[in-house]
Coordinates of C-alpha atoms in Angstrom, one line a residue:
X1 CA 0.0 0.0 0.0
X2 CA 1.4 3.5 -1.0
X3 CA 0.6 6.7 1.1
X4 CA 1.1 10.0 -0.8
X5 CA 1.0 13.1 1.3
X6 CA 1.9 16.7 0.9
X7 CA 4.6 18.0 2.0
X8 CA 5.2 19.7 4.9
X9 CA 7.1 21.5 7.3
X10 CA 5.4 20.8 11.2
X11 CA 7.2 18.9 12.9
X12 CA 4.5 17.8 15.0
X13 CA 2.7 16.8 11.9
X14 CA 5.9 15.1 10.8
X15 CA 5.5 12.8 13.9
X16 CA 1.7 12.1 13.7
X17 CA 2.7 11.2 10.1
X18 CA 5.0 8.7 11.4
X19 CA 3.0 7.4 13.9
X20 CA 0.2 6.6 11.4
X21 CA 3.2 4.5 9.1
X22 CA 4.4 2.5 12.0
X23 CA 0.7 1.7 12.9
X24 CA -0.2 0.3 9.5
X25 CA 2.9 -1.6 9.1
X26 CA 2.5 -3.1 12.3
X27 CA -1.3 -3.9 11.5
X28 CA -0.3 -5.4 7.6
X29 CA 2.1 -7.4 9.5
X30 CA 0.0 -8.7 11.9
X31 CA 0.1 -12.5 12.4
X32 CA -1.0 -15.2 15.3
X33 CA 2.3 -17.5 14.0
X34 CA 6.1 -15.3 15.1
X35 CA 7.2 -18.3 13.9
X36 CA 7.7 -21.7 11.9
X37 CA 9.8 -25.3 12.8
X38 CA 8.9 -27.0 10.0
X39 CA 10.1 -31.1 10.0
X40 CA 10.1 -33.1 6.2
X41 CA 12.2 -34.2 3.6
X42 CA 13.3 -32.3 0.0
X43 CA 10.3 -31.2 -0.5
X44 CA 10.6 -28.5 2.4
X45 CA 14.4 -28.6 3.0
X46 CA 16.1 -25.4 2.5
X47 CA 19.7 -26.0 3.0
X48 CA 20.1 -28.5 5.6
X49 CA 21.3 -31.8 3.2
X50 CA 24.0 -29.6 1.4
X51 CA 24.8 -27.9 4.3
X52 CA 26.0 -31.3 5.4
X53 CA 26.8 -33.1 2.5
X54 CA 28.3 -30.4 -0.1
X55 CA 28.9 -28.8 -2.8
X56 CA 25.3 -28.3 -4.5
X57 CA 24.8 -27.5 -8.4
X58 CA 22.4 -25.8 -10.7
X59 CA 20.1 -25.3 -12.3
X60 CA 18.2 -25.5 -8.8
X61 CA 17.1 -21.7 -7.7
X62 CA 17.4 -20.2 -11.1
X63 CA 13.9 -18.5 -11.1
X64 CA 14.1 -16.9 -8.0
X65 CA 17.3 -17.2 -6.2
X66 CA 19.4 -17.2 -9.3
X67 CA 22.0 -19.6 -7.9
X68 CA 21.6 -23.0 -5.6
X69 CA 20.2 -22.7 -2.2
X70 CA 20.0 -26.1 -1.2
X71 CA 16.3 -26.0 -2.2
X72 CA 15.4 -29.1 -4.8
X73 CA 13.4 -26.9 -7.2
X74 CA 14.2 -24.0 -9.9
X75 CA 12.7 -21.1 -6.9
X76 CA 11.0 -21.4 -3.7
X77 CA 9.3 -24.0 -1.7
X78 CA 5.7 -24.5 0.0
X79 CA 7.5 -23.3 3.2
X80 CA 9.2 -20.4 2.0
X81 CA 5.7 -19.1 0.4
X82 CA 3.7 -20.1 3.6
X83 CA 6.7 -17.8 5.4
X84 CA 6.4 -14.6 3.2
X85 CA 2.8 -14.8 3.2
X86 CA 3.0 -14.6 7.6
X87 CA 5.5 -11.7 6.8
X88 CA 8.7 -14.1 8.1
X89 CA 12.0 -14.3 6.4
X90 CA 12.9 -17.5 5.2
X91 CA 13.1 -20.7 8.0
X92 CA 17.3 -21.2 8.1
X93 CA 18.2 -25.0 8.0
X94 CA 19.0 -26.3 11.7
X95 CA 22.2 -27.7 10.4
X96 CA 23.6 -24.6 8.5
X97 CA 25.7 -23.1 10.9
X98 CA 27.0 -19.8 8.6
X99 CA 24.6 -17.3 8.2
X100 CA 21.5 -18.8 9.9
X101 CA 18.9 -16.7 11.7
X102 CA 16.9 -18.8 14.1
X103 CA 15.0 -16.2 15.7
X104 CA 11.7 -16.8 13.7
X105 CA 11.8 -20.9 13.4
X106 CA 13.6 -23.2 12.4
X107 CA 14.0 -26.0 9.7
X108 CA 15.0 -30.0 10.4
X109 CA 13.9 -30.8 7.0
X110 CA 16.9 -33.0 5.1
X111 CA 16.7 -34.2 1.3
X112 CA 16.4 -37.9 1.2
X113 CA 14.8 -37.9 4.7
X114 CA 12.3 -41.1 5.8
X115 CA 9.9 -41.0 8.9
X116 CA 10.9 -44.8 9.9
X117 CA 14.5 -45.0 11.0
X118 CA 16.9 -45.5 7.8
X119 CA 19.0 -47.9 9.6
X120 CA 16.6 -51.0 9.4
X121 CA 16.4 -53.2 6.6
X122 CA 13.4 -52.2 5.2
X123 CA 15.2 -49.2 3.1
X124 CA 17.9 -49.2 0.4
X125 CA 20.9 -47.0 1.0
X126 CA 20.5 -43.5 -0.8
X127 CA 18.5 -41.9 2.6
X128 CA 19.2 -39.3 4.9
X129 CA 20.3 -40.7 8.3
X130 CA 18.4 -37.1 9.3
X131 CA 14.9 -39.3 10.0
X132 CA 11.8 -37.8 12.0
X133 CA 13.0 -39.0 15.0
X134 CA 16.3 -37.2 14.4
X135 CA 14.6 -34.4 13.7
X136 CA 12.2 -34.3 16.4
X137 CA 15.6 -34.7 19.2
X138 CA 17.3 -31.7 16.7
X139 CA 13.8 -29.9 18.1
X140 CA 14.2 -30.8 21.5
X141 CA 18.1 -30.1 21.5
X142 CA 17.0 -26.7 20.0
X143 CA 14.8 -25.3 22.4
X144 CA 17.2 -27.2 25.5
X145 CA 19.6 -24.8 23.9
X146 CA 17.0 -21.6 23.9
X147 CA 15.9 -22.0 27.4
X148 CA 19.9 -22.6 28.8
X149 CA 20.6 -19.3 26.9
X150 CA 18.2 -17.1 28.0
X151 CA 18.0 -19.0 31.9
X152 CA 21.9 -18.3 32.1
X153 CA 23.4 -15.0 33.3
X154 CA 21.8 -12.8 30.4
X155 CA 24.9 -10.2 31.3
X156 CA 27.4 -12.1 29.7
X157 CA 25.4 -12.1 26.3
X158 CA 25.2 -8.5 24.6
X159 CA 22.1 -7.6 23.5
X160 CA 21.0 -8.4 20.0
X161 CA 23.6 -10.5 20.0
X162 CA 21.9 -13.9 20.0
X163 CA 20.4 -15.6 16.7
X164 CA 18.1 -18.0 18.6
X165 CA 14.7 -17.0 18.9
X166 CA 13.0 -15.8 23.1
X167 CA 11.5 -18.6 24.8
X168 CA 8.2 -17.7 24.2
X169 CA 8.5 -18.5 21.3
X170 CA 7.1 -22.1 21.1
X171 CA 3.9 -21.6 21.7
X172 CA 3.7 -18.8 19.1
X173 CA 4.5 -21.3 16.2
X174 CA 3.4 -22.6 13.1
X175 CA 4.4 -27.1 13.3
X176 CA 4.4 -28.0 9.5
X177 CA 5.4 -31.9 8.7
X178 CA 5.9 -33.0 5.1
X179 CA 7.5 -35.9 5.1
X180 CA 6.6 -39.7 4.2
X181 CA 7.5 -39.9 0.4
X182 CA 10.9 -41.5 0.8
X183 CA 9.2 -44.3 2.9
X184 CA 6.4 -45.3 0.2
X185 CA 9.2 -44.6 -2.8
X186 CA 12.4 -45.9 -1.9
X187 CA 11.5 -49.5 -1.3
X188 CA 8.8 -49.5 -4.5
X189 CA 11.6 -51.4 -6.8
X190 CA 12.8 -54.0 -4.0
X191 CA 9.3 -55.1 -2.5
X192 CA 6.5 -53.5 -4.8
X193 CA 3.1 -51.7 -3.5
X194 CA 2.2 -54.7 -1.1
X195 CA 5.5 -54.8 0.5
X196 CA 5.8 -50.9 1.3
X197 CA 1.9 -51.1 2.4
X198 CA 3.6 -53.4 5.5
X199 CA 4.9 -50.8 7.6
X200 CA 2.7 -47.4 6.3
X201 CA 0.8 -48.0 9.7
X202 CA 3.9 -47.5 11.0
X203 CA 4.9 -44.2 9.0
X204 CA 1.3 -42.8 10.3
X205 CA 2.1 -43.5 13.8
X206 CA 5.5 -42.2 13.9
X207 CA 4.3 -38.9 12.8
X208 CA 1.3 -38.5 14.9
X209 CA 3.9 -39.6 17.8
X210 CA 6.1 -36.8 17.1
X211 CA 3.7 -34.4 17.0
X212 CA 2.4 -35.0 20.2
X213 CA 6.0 -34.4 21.8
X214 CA 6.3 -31.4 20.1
X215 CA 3.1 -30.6 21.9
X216 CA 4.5 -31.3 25.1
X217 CA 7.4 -28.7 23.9
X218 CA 5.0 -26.0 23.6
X219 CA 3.7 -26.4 20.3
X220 CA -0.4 -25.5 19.6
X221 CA -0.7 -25.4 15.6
X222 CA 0.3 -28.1 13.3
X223 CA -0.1 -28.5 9.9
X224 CA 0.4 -31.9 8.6
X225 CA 0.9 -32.1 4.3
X226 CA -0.3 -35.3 3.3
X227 CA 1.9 -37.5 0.3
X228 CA 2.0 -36.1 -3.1
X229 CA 0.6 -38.2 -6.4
X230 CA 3.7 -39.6 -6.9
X231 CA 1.8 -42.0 -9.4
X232 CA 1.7 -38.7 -11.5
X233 CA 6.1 -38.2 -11.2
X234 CA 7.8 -38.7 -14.4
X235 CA 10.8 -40.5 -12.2
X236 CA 7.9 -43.0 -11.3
X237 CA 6.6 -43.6 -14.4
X238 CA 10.4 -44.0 -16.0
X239 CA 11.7 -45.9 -13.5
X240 CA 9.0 -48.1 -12.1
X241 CA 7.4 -51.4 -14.4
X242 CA 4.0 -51.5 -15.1
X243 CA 1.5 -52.3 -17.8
X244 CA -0.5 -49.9 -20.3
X245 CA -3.5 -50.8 -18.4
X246 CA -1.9 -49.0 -15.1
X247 CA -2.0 -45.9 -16.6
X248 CA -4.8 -43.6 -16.7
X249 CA -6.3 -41.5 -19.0
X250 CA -4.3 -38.5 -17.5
X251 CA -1.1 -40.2 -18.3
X252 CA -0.4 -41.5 -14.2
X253 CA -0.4 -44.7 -12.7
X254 CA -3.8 -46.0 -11.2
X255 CA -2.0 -48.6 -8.6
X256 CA 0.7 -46.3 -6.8
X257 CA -1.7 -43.8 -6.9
X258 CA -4.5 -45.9 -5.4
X259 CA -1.6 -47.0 -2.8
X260 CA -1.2 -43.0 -1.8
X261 CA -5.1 -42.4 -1.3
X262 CA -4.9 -45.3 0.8
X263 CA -2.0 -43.9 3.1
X264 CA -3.9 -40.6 2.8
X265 CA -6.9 -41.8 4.2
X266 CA -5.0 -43.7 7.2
X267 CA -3.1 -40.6 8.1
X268 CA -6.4 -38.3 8.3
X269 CA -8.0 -40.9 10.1
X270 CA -5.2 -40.9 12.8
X271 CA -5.1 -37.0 13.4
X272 CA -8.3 -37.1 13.9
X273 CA -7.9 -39.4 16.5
X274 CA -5.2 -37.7 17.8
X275 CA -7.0 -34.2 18.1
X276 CA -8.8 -36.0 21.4
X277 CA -5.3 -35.9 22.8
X278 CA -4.7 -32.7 21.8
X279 CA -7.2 -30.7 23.4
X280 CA -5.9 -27.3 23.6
X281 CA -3.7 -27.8 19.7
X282 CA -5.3 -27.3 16.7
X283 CA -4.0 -30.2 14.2
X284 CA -4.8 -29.3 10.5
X285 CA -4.7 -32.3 7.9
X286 CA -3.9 -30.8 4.3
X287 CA -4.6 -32.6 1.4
X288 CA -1.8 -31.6 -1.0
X289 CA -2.5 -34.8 -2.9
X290 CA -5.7 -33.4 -4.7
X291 CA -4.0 -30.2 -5.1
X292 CA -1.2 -31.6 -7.4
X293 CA -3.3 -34.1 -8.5
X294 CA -5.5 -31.6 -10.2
X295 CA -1.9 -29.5 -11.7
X296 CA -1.2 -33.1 -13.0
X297 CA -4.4 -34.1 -14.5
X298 CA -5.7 -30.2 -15.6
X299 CA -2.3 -27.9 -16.2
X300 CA -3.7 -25.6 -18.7
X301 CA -6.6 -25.3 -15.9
X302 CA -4.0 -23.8 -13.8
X303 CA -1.9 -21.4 -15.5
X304 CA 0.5 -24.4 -16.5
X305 CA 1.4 -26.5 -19.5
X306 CA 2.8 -29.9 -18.8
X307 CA 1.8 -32.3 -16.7
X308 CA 4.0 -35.4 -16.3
X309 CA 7.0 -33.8 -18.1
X310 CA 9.6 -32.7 -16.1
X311 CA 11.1 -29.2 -17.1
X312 CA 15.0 -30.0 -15.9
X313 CA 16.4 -33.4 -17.1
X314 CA 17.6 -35.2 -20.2
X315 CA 16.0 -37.7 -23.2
X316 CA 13.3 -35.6 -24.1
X317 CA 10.2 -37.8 -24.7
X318 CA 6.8 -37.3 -22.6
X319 CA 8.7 -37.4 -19.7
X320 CA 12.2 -35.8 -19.9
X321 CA 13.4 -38.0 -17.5
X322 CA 16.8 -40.2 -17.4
X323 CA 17.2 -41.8 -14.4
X324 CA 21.4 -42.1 -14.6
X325 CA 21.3 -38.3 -15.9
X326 CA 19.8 -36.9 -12.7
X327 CA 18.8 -32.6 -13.0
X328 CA 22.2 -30.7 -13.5
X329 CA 24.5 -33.7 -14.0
X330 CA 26.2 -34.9 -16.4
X331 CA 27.4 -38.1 -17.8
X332 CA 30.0 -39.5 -20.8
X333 CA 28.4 -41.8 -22.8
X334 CA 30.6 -43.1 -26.0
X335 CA 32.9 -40.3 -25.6
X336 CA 29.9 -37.5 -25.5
X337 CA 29.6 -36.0 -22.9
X338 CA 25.5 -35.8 -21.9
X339 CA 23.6 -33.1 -19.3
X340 CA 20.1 -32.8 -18.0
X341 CA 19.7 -29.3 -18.5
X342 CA 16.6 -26.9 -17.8
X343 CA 14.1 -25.5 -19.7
X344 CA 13.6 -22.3 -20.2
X345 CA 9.8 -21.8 -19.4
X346 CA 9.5 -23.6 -15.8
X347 CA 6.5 -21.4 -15.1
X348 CA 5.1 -23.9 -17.3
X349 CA 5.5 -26.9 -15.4
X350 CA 4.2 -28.7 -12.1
X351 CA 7.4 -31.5 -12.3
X352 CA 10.7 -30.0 -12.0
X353 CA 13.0 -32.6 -11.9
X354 CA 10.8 -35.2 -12.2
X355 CA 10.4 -35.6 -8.9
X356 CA 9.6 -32.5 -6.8
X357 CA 7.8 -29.7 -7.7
X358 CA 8.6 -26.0 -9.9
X359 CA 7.8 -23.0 -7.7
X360 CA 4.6 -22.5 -9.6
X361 CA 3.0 -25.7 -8.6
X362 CA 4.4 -25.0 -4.8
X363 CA 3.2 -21.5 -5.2
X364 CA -0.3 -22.7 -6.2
X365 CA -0.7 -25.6 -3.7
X366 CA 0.5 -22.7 -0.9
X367 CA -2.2 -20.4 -2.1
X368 CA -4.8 -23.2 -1.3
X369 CA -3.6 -23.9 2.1
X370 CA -3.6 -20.5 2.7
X371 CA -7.3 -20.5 1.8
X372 CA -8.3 -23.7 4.0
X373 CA -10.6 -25.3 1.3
X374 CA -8.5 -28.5 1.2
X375 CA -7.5 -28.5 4.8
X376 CA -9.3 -31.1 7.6
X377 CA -11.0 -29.3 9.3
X378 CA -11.3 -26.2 7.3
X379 CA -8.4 -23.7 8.7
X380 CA -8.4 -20.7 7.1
X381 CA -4.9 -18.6 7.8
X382 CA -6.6 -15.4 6.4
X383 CA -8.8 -15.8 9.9
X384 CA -5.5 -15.4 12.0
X385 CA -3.3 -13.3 9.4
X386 CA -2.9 -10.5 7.8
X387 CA -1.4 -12.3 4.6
X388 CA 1.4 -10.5 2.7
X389 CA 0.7 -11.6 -1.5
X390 CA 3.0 -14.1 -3.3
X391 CA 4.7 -12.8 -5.6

């Protein structure tokens, strides 16, 4: 919002002027949530798995960072729109330790990461040993470290000096958990639908478990993202055997999608349980999986092109996915030396890398959990915020 007025000279006019600006930006600002801890795996992690594991490469961030930012997509995530829309900066990865800012959340999400421990047989190697329950103690550790800081002598610390956030701050805070997809896809090739379906009551439990200690850390507002169509991922539909008659008339497969719905279903039907534990939280189920479904299925709907195409990868095809030429890499095959490059028009796609999403799709899915029309029960933000616009 723009303010025009004339000019003048009275300094006591000067201050009523500025009095009126400070109280306008304080009221556009205003917001229930101070802050977001947000647990998941790549498709919320901001840094935390190359902060660990480097060096990174492009093309990820080129449409809104420019450069890599350990973010798996061309711009921003889900998180990072759900943060500029409560007027917060973007969440700094818990295990970046140069040039973090803790003070308004933080972010235990890690590429790669599972909800069931990644040490048991059940999972190939390729996962992050950062699993839920890892991030959940990272949590735990994190506000240990909050409540030492500020209990100690608070003489010895100059003020402003600290990048952790005030105490308080738990109970001020936004819980988001996106995370799951690693447990239903990296076991798909070794034991098939039936043999992942084993231990999904598992994955369910595990999360609602971990909510309800971060509940016990202070924690009153949790939004849960349920799993993706991944039936719908050009990876999946490369990589994964299946007949003609497993694929729909939108171009995904019926069975693993069928699988998702199923593990969908389970996980709502557990928070809702879990809300009887919860008495004084409120636990928000979002459906993310109709919300992609539909980018999938309807693109030019949406403002988008392609559907089950990714926009950075190599081989061209209805898919433009290789699976041994992953985004930004490159490979020498018979002396030629082969890339998976970008496109130039990601705006115009809901696959990035065939696997997570472009910042349009995120930016869409954000704009209906923003709006609570896919959320269980219906949670409107716009109720509790003043929501800055996505840009």
């Amino acid at each position: 919002m723009t303010f025009l007025f004339p000019q003048c000279s009275s300094p006591f006019l000067n201050i009523l002027l500025l009095i009126l600006l400070t109280l306008t930006a304080t009221a556009h600002s205003k917001c229930k949530f101070e802050a977001i801890f947000n647990f998941g795996d790549s498709n919320s992690d901001t840094g935390g798995f190359w902060a660990v594991f480097p060096p990174q490469h492009g093309p990820n961030g080129m449409t809104f960072f420019k450069k890599p930012t350990g973010r798996a997509t061309d711009g921003r995530l889900i998180l990072d729109f759900l943060a500029k829309s409560f007027g917060l900066p973007f969440i700094s990865p818990y295990l970046k330790s140069i040039g973090s800012d803790f003070k308004q959340g933080a972010n235990f999400a890690t590429l790669a990461s599972t909800v069931l421990l990644p040490n048991t047989s059940l999972f190939a190697t390729g996962i992050s040993p950062f699993s839920l329950a890892i991030q959940l103690n990272q949590m735990k550790e994190f506000k240990f470290r909050v409540d030492e800081y500020y209990s100690s002598s608070s003489s010895s610390h100059p003020k402003g000096w600290t990048q952790l956030p005030p105490p308080n701050i738990f109970g001020k805070a936004l819980y988001t958990f996106y995370i799951g997809q690693n447990d239903f896809t990296s076991n798909l090739k070794a034991i098939g639908i039936e043999g992942v379906k084993q231990y999904l009551p598992q994955v369910v439990s595990q999360i609602v478990d971990t909510i309800k200690e971060v509940y016990k850390l202070g924690g009153g507002t949790f939004v849960v993202l349920n799993m993706a169509p991944v039936g719908c991922y050009p990876a999946l539909l490369v990589e994964l055997p299946h007949k003609s008659s497993d694929i729909d008339q939108y171009g995904c497969l019926i069975s693993y999608n069928k699988a998702v719905k199923d593990y969908n279903a389970m996980l709502k039907k557990h928070l809702q349980r879990a809300r009887r534990a919860l008495p004084n939280a409120s636990l928000v189920y979002f459906d993310t999986h109709s919300v992609l479904l539909q980018l999938f299925r309807h693109p030019n709907s949406h403002g988008l092109k392609y559907g089950t195409k990714a926009c950075c990868g190599h081989g061209g095809g209805p898919y433009n996915f290789d699976p041994t030429v992953f985004c930004g890499n490159s490979k020498n095959m018979n002396n030629k030396i082969l890339t998976a490059t970008a496109c130039s028009d990601p705006y115009n796609y809901v696959s990035w890398d065939g696997i997570h999403a472009t910042e349009a799709a995120n930016k869409l899915v954000t704009l209906a959990i923003l709006n609570g029309s896919y959320s269980d029960p219906p949670f409107s933000f716009q109720n509790l915020c003043d929501l800055q616009p996505l840009d």
